[in-house]
Coordinates of C-alpha atoms in Angstrom, one line a residue:
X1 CA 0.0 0.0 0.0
X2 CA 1.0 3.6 -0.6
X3 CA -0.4 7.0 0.6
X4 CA 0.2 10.1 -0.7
X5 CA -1.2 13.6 0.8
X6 CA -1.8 16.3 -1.1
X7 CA -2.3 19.3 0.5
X8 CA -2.7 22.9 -0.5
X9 CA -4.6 25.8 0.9
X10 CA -6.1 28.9 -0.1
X11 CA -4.0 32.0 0.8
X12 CA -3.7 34.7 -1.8
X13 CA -0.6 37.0 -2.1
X14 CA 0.7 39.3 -4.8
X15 CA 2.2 35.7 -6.8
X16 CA -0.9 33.7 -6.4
X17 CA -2.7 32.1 -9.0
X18 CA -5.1 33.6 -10.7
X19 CA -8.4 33.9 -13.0
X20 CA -7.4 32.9 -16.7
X21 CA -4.2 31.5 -15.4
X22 CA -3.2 28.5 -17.8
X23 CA -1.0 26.3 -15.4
X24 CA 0.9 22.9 -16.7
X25 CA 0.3 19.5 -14.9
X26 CA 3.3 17.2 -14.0
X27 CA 1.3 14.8 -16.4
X28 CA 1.7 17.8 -18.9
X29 CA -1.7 18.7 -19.0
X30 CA -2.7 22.1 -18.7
X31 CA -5.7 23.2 -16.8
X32 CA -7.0 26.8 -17.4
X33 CA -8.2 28.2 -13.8
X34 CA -11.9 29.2 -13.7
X35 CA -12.1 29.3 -10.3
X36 CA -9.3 30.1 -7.6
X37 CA -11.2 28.2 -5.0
X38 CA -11.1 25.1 -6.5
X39 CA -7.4 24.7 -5.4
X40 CA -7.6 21.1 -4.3
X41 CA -8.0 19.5 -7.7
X42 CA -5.4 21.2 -8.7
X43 CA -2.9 19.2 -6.9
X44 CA -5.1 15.7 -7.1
X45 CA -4.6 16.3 -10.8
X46 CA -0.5 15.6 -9.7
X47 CA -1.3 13.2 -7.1
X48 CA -3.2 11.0 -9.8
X49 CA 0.1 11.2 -12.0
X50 CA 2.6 10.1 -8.7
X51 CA 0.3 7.1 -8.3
X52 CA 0.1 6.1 -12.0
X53 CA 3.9 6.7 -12.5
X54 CA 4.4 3.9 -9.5
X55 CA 1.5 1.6 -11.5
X56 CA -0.5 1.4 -8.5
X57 CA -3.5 -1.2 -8.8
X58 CA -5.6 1.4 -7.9
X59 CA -6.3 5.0 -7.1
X60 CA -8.3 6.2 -3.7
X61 CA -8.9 9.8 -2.9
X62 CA -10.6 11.4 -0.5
X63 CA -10.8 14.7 -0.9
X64 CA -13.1 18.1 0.1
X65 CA -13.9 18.9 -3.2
X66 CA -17.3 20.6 -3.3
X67 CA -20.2 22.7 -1.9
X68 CA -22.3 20.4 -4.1
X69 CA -21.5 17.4 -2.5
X70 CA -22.8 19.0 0.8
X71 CA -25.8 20.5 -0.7
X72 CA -26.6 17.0 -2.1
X73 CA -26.2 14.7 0.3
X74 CA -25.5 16.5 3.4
X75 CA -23.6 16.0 6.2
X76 CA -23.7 12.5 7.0
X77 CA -23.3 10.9 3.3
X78 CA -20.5 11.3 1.1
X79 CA -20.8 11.0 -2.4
X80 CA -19.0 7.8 -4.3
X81 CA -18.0 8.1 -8.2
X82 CA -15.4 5.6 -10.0
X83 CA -14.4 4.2 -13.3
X84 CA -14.2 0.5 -11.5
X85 CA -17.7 -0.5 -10.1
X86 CA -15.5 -3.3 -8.1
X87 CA -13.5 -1.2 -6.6
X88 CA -16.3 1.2 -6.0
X89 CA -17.9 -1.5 -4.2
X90 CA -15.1 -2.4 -2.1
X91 CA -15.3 1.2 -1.1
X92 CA -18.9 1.0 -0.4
X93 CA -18.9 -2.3 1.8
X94 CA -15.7 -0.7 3.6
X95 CA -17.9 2.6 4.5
X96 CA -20.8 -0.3 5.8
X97 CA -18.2 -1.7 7.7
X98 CA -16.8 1.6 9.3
X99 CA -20.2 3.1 9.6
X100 CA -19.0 6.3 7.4
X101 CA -22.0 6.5 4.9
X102 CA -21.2 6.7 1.5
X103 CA -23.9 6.8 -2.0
X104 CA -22.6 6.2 -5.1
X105 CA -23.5 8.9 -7.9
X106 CA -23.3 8.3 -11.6
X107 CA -19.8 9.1 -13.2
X108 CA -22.0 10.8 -16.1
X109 CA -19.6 11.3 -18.8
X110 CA -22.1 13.5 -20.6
X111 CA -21.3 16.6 -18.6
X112 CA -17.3 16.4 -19.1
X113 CA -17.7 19.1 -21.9
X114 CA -18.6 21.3 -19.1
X115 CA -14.6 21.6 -18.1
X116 CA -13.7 21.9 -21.9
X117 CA -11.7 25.0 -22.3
X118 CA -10.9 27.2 -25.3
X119 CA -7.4 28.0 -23.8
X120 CA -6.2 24.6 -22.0
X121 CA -7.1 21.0 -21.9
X122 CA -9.4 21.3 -19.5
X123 CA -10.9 23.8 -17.0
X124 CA -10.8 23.5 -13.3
X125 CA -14.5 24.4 -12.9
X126 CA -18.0 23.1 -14.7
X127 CA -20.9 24.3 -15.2
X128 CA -23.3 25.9 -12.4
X129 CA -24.6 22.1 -12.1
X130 CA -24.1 18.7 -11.1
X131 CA -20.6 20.2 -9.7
X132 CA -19.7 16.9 -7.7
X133 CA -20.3 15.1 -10.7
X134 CA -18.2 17.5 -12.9
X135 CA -15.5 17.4 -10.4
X136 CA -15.3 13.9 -10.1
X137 CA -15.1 14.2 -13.9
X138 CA -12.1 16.4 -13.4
X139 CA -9.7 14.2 -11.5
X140 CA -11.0 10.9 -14.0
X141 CA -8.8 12.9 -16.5
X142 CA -5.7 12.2 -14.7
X143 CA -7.1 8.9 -13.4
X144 CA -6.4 7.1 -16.5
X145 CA -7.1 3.7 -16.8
X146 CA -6.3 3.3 -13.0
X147 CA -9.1 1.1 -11.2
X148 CA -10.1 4.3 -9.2
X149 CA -13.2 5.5 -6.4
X150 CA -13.1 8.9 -5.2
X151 CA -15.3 10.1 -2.1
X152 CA -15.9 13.9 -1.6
X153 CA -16.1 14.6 2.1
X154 CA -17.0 18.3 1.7
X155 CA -20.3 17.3 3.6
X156 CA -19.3 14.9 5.9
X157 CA -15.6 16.7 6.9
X158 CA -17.5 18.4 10.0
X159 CA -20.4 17.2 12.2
X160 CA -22.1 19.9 14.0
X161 CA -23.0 18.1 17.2
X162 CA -22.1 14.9 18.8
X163 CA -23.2 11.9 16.4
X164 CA -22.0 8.1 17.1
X165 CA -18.6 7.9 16.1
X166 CA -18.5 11.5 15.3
X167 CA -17.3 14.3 17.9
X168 CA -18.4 17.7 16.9
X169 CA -15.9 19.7 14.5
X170 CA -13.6 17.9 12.4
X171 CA -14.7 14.2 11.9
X172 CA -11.6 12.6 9.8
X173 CA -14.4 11.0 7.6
X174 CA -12.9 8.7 5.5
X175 CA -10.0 7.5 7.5
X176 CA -11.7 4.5 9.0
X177 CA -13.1 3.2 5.2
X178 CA -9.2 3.9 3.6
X179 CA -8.3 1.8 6.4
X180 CA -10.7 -1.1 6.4
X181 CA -10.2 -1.2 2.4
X182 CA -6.2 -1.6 3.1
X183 CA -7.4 -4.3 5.1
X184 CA -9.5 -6.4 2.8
X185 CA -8.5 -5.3 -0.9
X186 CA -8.4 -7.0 -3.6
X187 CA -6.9 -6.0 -7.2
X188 CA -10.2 -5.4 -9.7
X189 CA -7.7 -6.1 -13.0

């Protein structure tokens, strides 16, 4: 098993990043910048390329990735999207396991022109819709043909009271299911 963390935050300066910035991935993709908040995806896009360069047998992420997926499912239920319904299902009986809810949504490939852009290969922001889904689209880009399952834990990062497992504040959703998934994987090709 490997990990990798990929971490970035949001503090703009003088050098920062910014609207209509074209920036070039390690992969050698470049992503035109639509949105300055949607940082994260940014550097999933070169934590997708790390994990293919080491031929992984497949690609987890967790990330907080969207508003959408909290106005969607809330904060108890964190959206599910892959390009290996196996390993999307080891995912899913690992969060029944751990008690960390997760619901699958449709990978629909029908919004990826959404991120199209006129000036890169791809934009870092969809439409004003389906913006988990369009997301989840985004980092299937660098994905390649990588069994993969990513959760977005925008929603379920932060409990507001007391709940089960979950202490108020920060919850570390998505530990428990990574872990229980180390424990029981199995290769999908």
């Amino acid at each position: 098993m490997s990990g990798w963390l990929m971490c970035t935050d949001n503090m703009p300066s003088g050098s920062a990043y910014k609207l209509g910035d074209v920036l070039t991935t390690r992969s050698g993709k470049t992503i035109e910048v639509k949105n300055t908040d949607a940082e994260g995806r940014l550097v999933m896009s070169d934590a997708m390329t790390m994990a293919n360069e080491d031929n992984v047998d497949a690609i987890i992420d967790i990330a907080t990735l969207t508003g959408a997926a909290l106005m969607a499912l809330g904060q108890l239920t964190a959206p599910v999207f892959g390009n290996d319904q196996a390993l999307v299902d080891q995912v899913t009986k690992a969060s029944a396991a751990t008690g960390e809810q997760v619901w699958q949504l449709p990978l629909e490939r029908k919004y990826r022109a959404q991120l199209d852009s006129d000036i890169a290969d791809i934009s870092n922001l969809g439409g004003k819709y389906a913006g988990a889904t369009t997301a989840a689209l985004f980092l299937a880009e660098f994905v390649g043909d990588t069994p993969w399952a990513h959760q977005d834990i925008a929603g379920t990062m932060q409990s507001d009271t007391d709940d089960s497992w979950r202490s108020k504040g920060a919850t570390g959703f998505g530990a428990r299911t990574l872990i229980e998934v180390a424990r029981n994987f199995r290769p999908t090709r």
